[in-house]
mmCIF file of C-alpha atoms in Angstrom:
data_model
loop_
_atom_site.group_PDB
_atom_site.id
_atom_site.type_symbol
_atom_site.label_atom_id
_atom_site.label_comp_id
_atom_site.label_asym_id
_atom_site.label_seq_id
_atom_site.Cartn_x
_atom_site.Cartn_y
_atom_site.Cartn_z
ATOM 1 C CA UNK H 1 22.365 -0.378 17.361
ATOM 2 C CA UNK H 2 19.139 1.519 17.078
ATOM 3 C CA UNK H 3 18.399 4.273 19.119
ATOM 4 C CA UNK H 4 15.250 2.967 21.128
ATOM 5 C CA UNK H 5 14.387 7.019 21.996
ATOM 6 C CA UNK H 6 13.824 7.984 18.382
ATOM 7 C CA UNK H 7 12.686 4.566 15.958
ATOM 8 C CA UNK H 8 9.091 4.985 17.139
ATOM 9 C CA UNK H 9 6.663 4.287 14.641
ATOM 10 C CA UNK H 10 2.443 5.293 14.558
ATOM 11 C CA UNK H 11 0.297 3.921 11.873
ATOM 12 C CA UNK H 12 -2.811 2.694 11.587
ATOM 13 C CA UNK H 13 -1.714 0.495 8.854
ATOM 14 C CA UNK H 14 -0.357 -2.643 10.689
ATOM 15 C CA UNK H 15 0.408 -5.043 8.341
ATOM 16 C CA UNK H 16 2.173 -3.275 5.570
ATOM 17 C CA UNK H 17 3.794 -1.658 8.811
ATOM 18 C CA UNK H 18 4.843 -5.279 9.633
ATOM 19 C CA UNK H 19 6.747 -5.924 6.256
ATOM 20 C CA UNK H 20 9.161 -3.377 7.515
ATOM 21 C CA UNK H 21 10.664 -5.617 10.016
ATOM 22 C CA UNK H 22 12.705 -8.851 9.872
ATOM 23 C CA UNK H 23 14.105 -11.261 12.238
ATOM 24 C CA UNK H 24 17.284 -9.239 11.719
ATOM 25 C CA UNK H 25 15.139 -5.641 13.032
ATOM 26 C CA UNK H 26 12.792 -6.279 14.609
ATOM 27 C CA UNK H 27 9.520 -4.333 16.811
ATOM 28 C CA UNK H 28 6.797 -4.225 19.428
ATOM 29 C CA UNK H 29 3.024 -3.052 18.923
ATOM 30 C CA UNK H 30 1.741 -1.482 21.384
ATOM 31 C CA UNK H 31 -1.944 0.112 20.768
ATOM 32 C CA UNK H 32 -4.569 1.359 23.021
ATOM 33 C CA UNK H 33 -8.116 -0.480 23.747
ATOM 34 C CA UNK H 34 -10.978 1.234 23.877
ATOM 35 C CA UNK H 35 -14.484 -0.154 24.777
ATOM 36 C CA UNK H 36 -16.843 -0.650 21.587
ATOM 37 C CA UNK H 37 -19.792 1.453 22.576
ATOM 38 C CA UNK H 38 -17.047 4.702 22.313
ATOM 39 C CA UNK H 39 -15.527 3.729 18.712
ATOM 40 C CA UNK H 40 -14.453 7.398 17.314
ATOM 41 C CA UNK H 41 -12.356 6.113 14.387
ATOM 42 C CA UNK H 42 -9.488 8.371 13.102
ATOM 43 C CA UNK H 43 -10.144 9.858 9.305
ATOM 44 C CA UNK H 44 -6.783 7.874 8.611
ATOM 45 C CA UNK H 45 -8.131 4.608 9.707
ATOM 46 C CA UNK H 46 -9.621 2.537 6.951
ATOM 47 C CA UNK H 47 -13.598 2.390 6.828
ATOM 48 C CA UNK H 48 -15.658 -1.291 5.763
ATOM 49 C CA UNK H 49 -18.560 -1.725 3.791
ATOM 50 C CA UNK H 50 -19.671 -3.506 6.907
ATOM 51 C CA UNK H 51 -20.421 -1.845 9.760
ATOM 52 C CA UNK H 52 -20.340 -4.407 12.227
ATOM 53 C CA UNK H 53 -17.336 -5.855 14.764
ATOM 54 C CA UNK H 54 -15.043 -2.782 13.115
ATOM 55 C CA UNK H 55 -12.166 -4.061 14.860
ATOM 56 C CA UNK H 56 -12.167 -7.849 14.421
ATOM 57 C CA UNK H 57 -12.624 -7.107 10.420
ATOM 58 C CA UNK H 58 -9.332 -4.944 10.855
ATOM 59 C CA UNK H 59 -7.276 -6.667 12.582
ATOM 60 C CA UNK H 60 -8.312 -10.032 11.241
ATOM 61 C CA UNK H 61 -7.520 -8.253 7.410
ATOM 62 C CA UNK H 62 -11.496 -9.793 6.088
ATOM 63 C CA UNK H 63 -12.557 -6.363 5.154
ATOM 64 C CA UNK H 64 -16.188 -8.112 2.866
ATOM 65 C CA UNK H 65 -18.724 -10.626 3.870
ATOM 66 C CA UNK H 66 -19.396 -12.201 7.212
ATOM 67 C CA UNK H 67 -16.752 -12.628 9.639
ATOM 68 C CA UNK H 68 -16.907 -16.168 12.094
ATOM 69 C CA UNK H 69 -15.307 -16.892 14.741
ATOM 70 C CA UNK H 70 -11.922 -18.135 12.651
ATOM 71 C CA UNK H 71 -11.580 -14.171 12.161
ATOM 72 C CA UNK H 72 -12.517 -13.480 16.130
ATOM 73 C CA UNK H 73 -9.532 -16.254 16.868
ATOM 74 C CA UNK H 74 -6.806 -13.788 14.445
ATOM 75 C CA UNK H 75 -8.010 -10.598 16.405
ATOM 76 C CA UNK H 76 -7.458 -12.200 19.685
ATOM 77 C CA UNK H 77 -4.035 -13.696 18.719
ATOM 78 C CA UNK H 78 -3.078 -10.112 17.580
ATOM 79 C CA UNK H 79 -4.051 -8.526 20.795
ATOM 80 C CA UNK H 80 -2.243 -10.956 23.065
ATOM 81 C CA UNK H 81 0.966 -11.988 20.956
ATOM 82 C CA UNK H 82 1.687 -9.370 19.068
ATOM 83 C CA UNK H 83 1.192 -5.996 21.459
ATOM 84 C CA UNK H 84 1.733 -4.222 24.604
ATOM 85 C CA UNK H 85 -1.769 -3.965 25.532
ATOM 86 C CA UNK H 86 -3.036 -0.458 27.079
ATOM 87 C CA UNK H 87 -6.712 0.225 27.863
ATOM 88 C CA UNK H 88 -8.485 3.663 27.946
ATOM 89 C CA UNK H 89 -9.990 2.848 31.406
ATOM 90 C CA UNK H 90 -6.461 2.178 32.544
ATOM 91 C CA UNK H 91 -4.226 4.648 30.814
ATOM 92 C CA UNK H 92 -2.182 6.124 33.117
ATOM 93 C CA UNK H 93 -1.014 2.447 34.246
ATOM 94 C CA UNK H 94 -0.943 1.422 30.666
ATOM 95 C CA UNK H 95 1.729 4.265 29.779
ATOM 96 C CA UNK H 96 3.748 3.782 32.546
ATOM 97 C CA UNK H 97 3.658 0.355 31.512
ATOM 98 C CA UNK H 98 4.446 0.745 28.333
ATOM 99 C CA UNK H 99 7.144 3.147 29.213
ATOM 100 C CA UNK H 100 9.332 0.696 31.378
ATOM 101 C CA UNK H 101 8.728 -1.975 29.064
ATOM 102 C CA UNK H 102 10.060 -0.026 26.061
ATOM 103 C CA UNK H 103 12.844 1.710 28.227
ATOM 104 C CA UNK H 104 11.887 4.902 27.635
ATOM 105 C CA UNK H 105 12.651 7.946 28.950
ATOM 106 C CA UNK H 106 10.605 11.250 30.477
ATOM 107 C CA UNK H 107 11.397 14.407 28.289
ATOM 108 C CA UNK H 108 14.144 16.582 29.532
ATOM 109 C CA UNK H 109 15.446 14.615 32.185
ATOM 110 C CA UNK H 110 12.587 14.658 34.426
ATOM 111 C CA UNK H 111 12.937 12.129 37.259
ATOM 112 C CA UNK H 112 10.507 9.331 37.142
ATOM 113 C CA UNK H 113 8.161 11.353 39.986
ATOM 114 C CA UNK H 114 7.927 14.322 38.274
ATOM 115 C CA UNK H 115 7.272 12.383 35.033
ATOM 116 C CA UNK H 116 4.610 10.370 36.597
ATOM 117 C CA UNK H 117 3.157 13.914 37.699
ATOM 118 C CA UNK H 118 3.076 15.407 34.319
ATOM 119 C CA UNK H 119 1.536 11.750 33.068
ATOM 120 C CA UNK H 120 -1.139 13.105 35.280
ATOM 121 C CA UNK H 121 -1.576 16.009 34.527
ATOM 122 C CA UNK H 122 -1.811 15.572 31.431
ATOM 123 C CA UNK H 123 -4.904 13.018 31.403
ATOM 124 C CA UNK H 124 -6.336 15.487 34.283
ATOM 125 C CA UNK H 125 -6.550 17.541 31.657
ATOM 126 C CA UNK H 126 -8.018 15.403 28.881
ATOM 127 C CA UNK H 127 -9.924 12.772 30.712
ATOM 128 C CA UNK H 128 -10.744 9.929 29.065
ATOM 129 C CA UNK H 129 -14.861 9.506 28.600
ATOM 130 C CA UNK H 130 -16.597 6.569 28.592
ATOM 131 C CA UNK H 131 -20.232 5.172 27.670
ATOM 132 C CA UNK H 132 -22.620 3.705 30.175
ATOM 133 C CA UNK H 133 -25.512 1.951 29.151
ATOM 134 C CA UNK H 134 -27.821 -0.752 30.952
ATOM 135 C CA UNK H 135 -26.747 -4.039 29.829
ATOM 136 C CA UNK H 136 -30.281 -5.185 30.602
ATOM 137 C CA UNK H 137 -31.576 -2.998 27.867
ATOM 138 C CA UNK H 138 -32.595 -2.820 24.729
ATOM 139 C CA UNK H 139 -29.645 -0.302 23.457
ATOM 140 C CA UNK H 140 -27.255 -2.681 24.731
ATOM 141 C CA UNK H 141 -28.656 -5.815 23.436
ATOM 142 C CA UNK H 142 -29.451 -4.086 19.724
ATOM 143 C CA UNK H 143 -25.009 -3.648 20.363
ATOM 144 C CA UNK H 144 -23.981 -6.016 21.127
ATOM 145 C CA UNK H 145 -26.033 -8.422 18.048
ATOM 146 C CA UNK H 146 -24.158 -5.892 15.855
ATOM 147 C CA UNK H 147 -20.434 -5.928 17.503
ATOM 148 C CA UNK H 148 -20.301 -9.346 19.625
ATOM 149 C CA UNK H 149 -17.068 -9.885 18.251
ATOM 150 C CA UNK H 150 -15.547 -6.820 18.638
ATOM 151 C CA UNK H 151 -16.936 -7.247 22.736
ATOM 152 C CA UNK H 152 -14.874 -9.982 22.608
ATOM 153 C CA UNK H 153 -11.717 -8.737 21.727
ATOM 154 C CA UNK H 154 -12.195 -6.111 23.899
ATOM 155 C CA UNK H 155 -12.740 -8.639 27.004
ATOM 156 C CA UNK H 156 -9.467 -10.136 25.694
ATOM 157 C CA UNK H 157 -7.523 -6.698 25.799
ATOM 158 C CA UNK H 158 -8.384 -6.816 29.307
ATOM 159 C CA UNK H 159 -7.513 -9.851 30.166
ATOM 160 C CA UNK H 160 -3.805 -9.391 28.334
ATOM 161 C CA UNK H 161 -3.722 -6.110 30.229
ATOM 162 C CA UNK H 162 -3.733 -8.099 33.545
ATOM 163 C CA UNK H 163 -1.933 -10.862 32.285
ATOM 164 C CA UNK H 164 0.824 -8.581 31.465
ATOM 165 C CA UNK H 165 1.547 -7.417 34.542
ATOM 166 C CA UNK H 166 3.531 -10.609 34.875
ATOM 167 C CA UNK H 167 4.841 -10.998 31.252
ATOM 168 C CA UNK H 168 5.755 -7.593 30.359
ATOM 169 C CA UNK H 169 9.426 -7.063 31.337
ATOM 170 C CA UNK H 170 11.086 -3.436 32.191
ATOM 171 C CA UNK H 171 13.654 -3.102 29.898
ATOM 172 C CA UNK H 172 16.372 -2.483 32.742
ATOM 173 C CA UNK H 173 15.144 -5.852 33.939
ATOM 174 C CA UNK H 174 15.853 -7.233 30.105
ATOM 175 C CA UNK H 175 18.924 -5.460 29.772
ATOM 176 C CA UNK H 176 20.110 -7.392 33.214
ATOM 177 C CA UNK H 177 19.204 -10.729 32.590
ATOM 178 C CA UNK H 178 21.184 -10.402 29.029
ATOM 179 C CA UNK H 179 24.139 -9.139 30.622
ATOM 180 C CA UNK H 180 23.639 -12.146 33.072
ATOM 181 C CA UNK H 181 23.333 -14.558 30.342
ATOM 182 C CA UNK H 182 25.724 -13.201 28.285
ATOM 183 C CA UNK H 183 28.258 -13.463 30.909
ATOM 184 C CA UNK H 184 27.865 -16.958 32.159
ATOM 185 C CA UNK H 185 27.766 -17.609 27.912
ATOM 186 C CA UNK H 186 31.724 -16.200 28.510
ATOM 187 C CA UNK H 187 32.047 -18.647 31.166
ATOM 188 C CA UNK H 188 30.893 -21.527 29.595
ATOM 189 C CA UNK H 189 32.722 -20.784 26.145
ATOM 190 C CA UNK H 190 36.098 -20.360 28.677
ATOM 191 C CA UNK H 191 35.529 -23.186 30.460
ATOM 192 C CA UNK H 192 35.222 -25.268 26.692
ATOM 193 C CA UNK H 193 38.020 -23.776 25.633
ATOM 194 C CA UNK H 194 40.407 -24.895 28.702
ATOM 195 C CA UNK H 195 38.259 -28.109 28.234
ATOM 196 C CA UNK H 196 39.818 -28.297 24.899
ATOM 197 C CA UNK H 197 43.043 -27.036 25.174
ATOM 198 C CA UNK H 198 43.895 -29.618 28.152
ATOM 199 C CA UNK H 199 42.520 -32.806 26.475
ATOM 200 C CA UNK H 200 45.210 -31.268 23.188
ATOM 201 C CA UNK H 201 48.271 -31.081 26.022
ATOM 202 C CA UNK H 202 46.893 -34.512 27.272
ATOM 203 C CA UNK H 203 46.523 -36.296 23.691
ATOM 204 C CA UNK H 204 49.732 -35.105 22.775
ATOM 205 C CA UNK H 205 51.310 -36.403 25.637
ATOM 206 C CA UNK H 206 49.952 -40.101 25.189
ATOM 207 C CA UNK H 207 51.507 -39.457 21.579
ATOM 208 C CA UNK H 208 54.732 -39.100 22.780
ATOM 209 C CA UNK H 209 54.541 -41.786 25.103
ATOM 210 C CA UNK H 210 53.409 -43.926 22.616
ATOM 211 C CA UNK H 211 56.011 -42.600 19.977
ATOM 212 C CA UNK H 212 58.922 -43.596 22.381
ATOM 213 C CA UNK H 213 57.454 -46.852 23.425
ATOM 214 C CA UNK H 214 57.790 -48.134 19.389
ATOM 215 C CA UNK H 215 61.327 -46.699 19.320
ATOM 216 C CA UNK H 216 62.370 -48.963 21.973
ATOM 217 C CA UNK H 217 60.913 -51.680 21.371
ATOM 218 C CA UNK H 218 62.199 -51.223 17.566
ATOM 219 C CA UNK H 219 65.880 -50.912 18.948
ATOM 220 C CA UNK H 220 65.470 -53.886 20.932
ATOM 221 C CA UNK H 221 65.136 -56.400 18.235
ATOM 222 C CA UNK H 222 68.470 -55.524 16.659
#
């Protein structure tokens, strides 16, 4: 099997990162949502013609033209199928989530307090900034013409984020239920194959019966 600690993968490139994996190998996204108003894009991330709703073009792969709402429905099904959703506002929750989820690991065998500790230090150190404008203005409004969809998406990364609270699974958790599964799938297959063996004994019983009851009645007639 792969070792979960080192197979760890950063791109910006998702879908020819995609054709990498099969049913056979497969992975997780996770990515990191930040509010539109504070886009800083990478110098490897890909630039568009169009300058509007950056993000929905991307992950929806319509790179020209006008983008509709058939594009805004790909971006959202990317950000709540396909990823472990972290948010910028939220990122010390978001990589602890992401953390458990994946099963890994704090760096030379720190216990899970003093990792949490250097998680915060860490950010204390680099804290994430964010833009604050008056929705009721006309900065805001001239914005949010340009990047409605992108506004959207970003509403739906928060709304994954919560609604993975419930759905995203530690990995000791998934590594329990599997063994629990797995087990009562020994059960079940032992219990068939007593089933099986004992309707065998049974069936060749009745054969014998049935093989003496001919011979007998055979002998009789002479």
């Amino acid at each position: 099997t792969l070792d979960r600690y080192k197979h760890v993968i950063t791109s910006p490139h998702i879908r020819p990162i995609c054709e990498i994996f099969t049913v056979d190998h497969f992975a997780r996204m996770f990515s990191f949502f930040r509010h539109p108003l504070d886009y800083d894009l990478h110098p490897a991330l890909p630039t568009f013609e169009e300058t509007d709703n950056w993000l929905t073009r991307y992950l929806s792969d319509l790179h020209e033209g006008d983008i509709t709402f058939k594009q805004l429905g790909v971006a959202k099904h990317v950000v709540r199928e396909c990823t472990v959703v972290g948010t910028l506002d939220k990122m010390r929750g978001s990589i602890l989530r992401i953390k458990a989820y994946f099963g890994w690991e704090y760096a030379d065998g720190m216990t899970d307090f003093a990792g949490e500790r250097c998680v915060d230090d860490a950010l204390a150190e680099e804290p994430v900034e964010e833009t604050w404008i008056d929705h009721g203005g006309v900065e805001w409004d001239e914005h949010y013409a340009m990047n409605r969809y992108d506004c959207e998406v970003y509403e739906i990364a928060q709304s994954a984020w919560r609604a993975q609270i419930q759905t995203m699974v530690p990995y000791d958790i998934q590594l329990g239920r599997k063994k629990m599964l797995d087990e009562q799938e020994a059960k079940d297959k032992a219990k068939k194959k007593a089933k099986d063996e004992a309707a065998k004994l049974k069936k060749a019983e009745d054969d014998k019966k049935k093989g003496k009851g001919k011979r007998r009645k055979r002998f009789g007639i002479f």
